[in-house]
XYZ file of C-alpha atoms in Angstrom:
398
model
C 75.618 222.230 19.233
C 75.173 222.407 22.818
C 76.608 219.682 25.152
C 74.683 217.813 28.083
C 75.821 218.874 31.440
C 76.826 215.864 33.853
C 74.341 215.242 36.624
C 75.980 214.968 39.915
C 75.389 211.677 42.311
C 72.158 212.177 44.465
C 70.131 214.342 42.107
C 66.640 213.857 42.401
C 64.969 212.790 38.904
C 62.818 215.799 38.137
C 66.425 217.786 37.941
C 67.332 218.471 34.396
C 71.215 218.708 33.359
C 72.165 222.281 31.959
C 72.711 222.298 28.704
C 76.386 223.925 27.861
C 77.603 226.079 24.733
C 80.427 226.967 23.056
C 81.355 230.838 22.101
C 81.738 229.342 18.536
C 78.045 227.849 19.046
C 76.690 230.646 20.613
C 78.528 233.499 18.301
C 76.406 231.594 15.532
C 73.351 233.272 17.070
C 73.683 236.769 15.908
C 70.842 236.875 13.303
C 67.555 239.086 13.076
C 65.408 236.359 13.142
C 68.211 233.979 15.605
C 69.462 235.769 18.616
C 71.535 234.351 21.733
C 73.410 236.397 24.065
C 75.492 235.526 27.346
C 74.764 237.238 30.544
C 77.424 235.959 33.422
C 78.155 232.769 31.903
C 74.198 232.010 31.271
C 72.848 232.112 27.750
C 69.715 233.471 26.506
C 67.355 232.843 23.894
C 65.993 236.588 22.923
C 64.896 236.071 19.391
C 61.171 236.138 20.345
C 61.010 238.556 23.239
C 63.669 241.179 21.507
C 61.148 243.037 20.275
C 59.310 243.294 23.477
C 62.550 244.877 25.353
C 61.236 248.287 26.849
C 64.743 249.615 25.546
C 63.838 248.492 21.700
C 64.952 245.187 20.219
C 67.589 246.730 18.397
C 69.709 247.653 21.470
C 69.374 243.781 22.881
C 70.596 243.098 19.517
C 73.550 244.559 19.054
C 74.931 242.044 21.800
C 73.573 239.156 19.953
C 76.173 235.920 19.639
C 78.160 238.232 22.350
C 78.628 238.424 26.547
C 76.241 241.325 27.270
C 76.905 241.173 30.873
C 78.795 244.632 31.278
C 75.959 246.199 29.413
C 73.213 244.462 30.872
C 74.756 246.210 34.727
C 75.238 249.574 33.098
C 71.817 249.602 31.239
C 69.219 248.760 34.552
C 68.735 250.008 37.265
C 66.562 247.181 39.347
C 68.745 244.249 38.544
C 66.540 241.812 40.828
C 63.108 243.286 38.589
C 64.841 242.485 35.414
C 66.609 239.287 36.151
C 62.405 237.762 36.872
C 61.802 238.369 33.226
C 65.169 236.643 31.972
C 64.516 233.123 34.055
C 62.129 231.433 30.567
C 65.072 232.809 27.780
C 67.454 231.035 29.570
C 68.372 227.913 27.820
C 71.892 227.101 28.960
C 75.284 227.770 30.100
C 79.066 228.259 28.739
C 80.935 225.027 29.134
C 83.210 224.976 31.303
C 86.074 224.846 29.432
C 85.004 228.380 28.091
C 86.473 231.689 28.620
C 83.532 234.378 30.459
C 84.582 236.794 27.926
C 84.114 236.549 24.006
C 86.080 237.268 20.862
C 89.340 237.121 22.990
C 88.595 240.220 25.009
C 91.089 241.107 27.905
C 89.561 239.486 31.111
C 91.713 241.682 33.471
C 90.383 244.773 32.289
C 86.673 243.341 32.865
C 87.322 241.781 36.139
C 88.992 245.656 37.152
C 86.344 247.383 35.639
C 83.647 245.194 37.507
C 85.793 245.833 41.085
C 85.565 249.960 39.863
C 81.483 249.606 39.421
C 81.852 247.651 42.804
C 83.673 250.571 44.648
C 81.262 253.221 43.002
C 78.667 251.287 44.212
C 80.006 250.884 47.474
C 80.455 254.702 47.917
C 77.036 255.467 46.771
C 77.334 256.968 43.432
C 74.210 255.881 41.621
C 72.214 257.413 44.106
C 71.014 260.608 43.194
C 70.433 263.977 44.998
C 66.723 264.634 44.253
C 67.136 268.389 45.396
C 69.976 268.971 42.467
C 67.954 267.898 39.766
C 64.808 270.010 41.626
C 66.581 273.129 41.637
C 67.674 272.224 37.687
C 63.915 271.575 36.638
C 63.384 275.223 38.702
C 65.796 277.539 36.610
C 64.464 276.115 33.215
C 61.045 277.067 34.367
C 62.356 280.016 35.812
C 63.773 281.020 32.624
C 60.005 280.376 30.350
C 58.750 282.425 33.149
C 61.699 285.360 32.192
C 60.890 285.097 28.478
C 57.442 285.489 28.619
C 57.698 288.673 30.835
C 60.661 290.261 28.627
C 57.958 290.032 25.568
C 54.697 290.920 28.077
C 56.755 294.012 29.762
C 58.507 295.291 27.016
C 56.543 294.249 23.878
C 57.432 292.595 20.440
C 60.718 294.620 18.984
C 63.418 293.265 17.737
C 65.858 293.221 20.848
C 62.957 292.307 23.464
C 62.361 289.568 20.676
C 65.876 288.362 20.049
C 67.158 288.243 24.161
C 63.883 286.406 24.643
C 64.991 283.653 22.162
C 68.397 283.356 23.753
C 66.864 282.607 27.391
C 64.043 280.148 25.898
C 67.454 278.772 23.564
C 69.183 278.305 26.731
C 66.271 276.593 28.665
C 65.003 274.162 25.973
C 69.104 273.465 25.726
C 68.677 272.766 29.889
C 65.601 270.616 29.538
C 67.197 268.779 26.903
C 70.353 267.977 29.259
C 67.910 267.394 32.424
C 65.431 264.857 30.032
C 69.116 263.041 28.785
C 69.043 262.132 33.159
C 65.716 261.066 33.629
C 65.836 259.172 29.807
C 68.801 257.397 31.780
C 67.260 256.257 35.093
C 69.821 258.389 37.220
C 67.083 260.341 38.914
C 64.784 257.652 40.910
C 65.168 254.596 42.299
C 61.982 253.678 40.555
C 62.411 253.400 36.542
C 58.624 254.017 36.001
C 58.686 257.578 37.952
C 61.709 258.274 35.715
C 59.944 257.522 32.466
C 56.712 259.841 34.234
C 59.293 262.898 34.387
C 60.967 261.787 31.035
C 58.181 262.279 29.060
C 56.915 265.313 31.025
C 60.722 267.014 30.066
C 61.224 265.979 26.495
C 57.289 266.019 25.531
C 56.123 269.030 27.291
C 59.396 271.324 27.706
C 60.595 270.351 24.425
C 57.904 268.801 22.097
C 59.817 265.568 21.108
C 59.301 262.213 22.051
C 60.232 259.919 24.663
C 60.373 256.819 22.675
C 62.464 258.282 20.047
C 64.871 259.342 21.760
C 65.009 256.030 23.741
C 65.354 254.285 20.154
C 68.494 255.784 19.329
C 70.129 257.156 22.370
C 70.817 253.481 24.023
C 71.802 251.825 21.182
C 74.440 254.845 20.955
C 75.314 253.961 24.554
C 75.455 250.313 23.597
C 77.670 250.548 20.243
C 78.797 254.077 20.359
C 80.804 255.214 17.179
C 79.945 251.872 15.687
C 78.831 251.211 11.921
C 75.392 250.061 11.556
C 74.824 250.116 15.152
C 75.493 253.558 16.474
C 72.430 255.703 14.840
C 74.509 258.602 15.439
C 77.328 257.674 13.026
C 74.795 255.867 10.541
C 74.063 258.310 8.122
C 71.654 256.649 5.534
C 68.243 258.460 6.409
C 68.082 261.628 7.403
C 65.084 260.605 10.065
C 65.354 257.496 11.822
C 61.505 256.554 13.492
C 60.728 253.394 15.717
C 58.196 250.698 14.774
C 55.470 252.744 16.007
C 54.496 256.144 18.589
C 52.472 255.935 21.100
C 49.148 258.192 21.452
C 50.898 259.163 24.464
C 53.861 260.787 22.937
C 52.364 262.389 20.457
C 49.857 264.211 23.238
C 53.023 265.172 25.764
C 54.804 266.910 22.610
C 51.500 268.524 21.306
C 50.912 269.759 24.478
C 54.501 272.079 24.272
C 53.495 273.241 20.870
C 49.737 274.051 22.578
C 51.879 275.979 25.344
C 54.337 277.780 22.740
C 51.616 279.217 20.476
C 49.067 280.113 23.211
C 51.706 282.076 25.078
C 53.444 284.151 21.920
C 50.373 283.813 19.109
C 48.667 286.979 21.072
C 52.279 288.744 20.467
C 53.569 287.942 16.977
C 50.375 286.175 15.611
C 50.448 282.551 14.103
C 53.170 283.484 11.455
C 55.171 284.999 13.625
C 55.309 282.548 16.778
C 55.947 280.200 13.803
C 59.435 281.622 12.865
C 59.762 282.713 16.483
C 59.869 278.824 17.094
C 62.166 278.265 14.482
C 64.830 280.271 15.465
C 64.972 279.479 18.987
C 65.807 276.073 17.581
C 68.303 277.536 14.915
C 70.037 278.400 18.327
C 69.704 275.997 20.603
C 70.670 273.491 17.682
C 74.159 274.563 17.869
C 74.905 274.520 21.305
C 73.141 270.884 21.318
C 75.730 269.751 18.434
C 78.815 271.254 19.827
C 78.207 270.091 22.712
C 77.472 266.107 21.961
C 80.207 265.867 19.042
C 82.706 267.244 20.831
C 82.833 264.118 22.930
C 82.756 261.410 20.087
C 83.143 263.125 16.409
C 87.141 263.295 17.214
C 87.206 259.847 18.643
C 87.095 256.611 16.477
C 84.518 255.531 14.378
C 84.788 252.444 13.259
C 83.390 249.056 12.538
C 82.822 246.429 15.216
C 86.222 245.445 16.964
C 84.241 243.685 19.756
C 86.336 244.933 22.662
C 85.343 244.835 26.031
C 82.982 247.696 27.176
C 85.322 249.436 29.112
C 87.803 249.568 26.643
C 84.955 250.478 23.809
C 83.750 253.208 25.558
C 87.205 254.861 26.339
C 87.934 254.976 22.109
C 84.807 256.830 21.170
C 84.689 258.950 24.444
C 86.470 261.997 25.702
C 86.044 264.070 28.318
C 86.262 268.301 28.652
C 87.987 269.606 31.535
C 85.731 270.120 34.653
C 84.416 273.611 35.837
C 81.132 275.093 36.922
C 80.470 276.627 33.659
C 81.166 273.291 31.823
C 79.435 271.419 33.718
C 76.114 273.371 33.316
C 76.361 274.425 29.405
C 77.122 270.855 28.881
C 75.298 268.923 31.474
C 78.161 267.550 32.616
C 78.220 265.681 29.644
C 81.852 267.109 29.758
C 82.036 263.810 31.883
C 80.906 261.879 28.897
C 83.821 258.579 29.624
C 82.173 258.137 32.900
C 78.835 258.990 31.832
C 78.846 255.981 29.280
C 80.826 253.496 31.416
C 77.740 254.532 33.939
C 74.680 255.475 32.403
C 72.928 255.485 35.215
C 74.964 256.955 37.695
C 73.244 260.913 38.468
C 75.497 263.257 36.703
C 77.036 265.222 39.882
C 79.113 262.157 40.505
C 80.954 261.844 37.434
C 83.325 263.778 39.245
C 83.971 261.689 42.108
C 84.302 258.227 39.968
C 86.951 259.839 37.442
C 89.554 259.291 39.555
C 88.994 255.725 39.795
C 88.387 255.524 36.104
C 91.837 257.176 35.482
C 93.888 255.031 37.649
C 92.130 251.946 35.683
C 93.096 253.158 32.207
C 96.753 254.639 33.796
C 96.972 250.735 35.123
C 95.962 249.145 31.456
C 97.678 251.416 29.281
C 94.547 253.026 27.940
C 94.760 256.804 27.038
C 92.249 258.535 29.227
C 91.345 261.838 26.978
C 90.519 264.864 28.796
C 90.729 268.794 27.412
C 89.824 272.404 27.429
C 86.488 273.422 26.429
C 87.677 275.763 23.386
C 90.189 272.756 22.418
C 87.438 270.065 22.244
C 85.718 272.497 19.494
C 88.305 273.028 17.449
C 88.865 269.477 17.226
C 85.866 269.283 15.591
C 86.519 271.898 12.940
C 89.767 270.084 12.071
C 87.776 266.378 12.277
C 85.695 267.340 9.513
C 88.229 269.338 7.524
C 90.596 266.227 7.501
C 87.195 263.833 5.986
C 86.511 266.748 3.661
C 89.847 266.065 2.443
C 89.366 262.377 2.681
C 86.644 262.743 0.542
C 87.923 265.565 -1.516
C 90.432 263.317 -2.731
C 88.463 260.006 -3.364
C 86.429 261.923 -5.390
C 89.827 263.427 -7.340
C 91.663 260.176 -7.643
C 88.275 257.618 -8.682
């Protein structure tokens, strides 16, 4: 039960006392249908407006009867915009007597972590170089442009047919990288012309939708590698769909399946263009998946241990050495422990915050995981060989 807050000698009589929480209190509040979270020492009511959160209500509740402060900085980009819509769900404060942090987390670690976002901030790393992610829109368009005229110039064969999937593999695996930046907020300063380009990238370039994508990927970012809260790791359904999809959505990806079959229908006919389709996604499937597990299959995966978010994102996180050929087949998602600590930081600075991020983890005893790109596969091989045998033997000894 929350506690009155004293009111100081002086204060006029329209001023209303604060009330004040407990973490026991507030860590009651972690229900679907009862929701509190704590956002620098302020507590928030978000049970109603949840499920009007332009990131999805489940994301806002994952942090429910916890601080969400650390995730609340790494999730927006116009803190001042946001912070208008938080003033009528705030309903008190911790007492005073209460720690910032909840469930015992290491307050050291936050306060360091929160003087590292300072410095990047300070050095101008969330500011993005507009011409970079120009010139990365340019070759993936560059490349359509290339496939078409392989199959225009030198017909329908099989090897005109099968280098033509490669390059259009290759692009829709670089649009699906550049939409991951935009999807974040990296690009503009503005999160509505991001969500414009967004939904131009995934819908039109790739055919998939916006919302979707937003559904799952950020509560990943939020909980990643966690039970029940990670989509990526919860295995129950083999399609996951939000509440609803806009009209919208469903016209930016019908408009790349309008594109696809009007530009390869006149060459291979409807059947055709059909498997055509499939089997540039047969290809750019893999690269997608070895790629993104490479990063978190091979870290842990576990159920909530509610540690702070620096130290949650450096256990299901790992990072593949840097080098120009990395950083482009993976979108320098080879960067992936700064790219979670920072969502919204534009990828081609990942490389100039690591060394701060090192020294943190070097000064806290946290095991900063970096390795070569060949390595980082093979770990995966030998990840799911050793739950095969997990499983394998559960199944032996029932």
């Amino acid at each position: 039960m929350g506690k009155g807050g004293n009111q100081g000698e002086g204060a006029t009589e329209r001023e209303a006392p604060m009330p004040t929480f407990s973490w026991e209190e507030i860590q009651k509040h972690n229900l679907r249908t009862d929701k509190w979270l704590v956002i620098d020492r302020k507590v928030y009511n978000i049970t109603k407006w949840s499920s009007r959160h332009p990131g999805g209500q489940r994301v806002i509740g994952h942090y429910a009867g916890e601080d969400a402060t650390d995730a609340f900085l790494a999730f927006h980009r116009d803190l001042d915009f946001v912070r208008k819509f938080m003033k009528p769900l705030l309903i008190g404060e911790l007492a005073p007597e209460e720690p910032s942090q909840d469930h015992g987390k290491n307050p050291q670690i936050i306060e360091d972590f929160r003087a590292l976002r300072k410095a990047a901030e300070d050095m101008n790393l969330f500011k993005s170089n507009h011409l970079f992610f120009l010139l990365l829109l340019a070759h993936i368009i560059v490349m359509e442009s290339i496939a078409w005229f392989i199959i225009f110039y030198f017909g329908n064969g099989w090897i005109p047919t099968i280098i033509t999937a490669f390059v259009l593999a290759t692009s829709q695996a670089q649009a699906g990288w550049l939409q991951h930046d935009y999807g974040h907020l990296s690009v503009f300063k503005k999160s509505a012309w991001n969500h414009v380009v967004h939904k131009f990238i995934i819908g039109h370039l790739k055919g998939a939708s916006a919302n979707w994508w937003n559904h799952r990927h950020f509560q990943h970012h939020a909980k990643p590698n966690i039970f029940n809260k990670d989509p990526d790791v919860n295995m129950r359904h083999v399609f996951v769909l939000g509440e609803s999809q806009p009209v919208e959505d469903l016209a930016w990806a019908m408009s790349y399946y309008a594109r696809f079959f009007i530009t390869y229908v006149p060459f291979y006919g409807i059947l055709g263009a059909v498997l055509f389709l499939n089997f540039i996604r047969f290809l750019e499937s893999h690269w997608f998946v070895w790629v993104t597990q490479m990063n978190h299959l091979v870290m842990e995966i576990d159920h909530e241990p509610y540690r702070d978010w620096f130290s949650s994102q450096l256990v299901a996180t790992c990072n593949v050495e840097q080098s120009l050929f990395n950083d482009w087949f993976s979108g320098h998602l080879n960067f992936q422990i700064e790219h979670h600590l920072f969502p919204t930081m534009p990828r081609h600075n990942f490389h100039k915050v690591a060394p701060l991020v090192k020294s943190l983890c070097a000064k806290h005893g946290i095991k900063y995981q970096e390795k070569p790109l060949l390595r980082a596969m093979l770990d995966i091989i030998r990840c799911l060989k050793k739950s095969g045998e997990l499983w394998l033997d559960a199944y032996l000894h029932k």
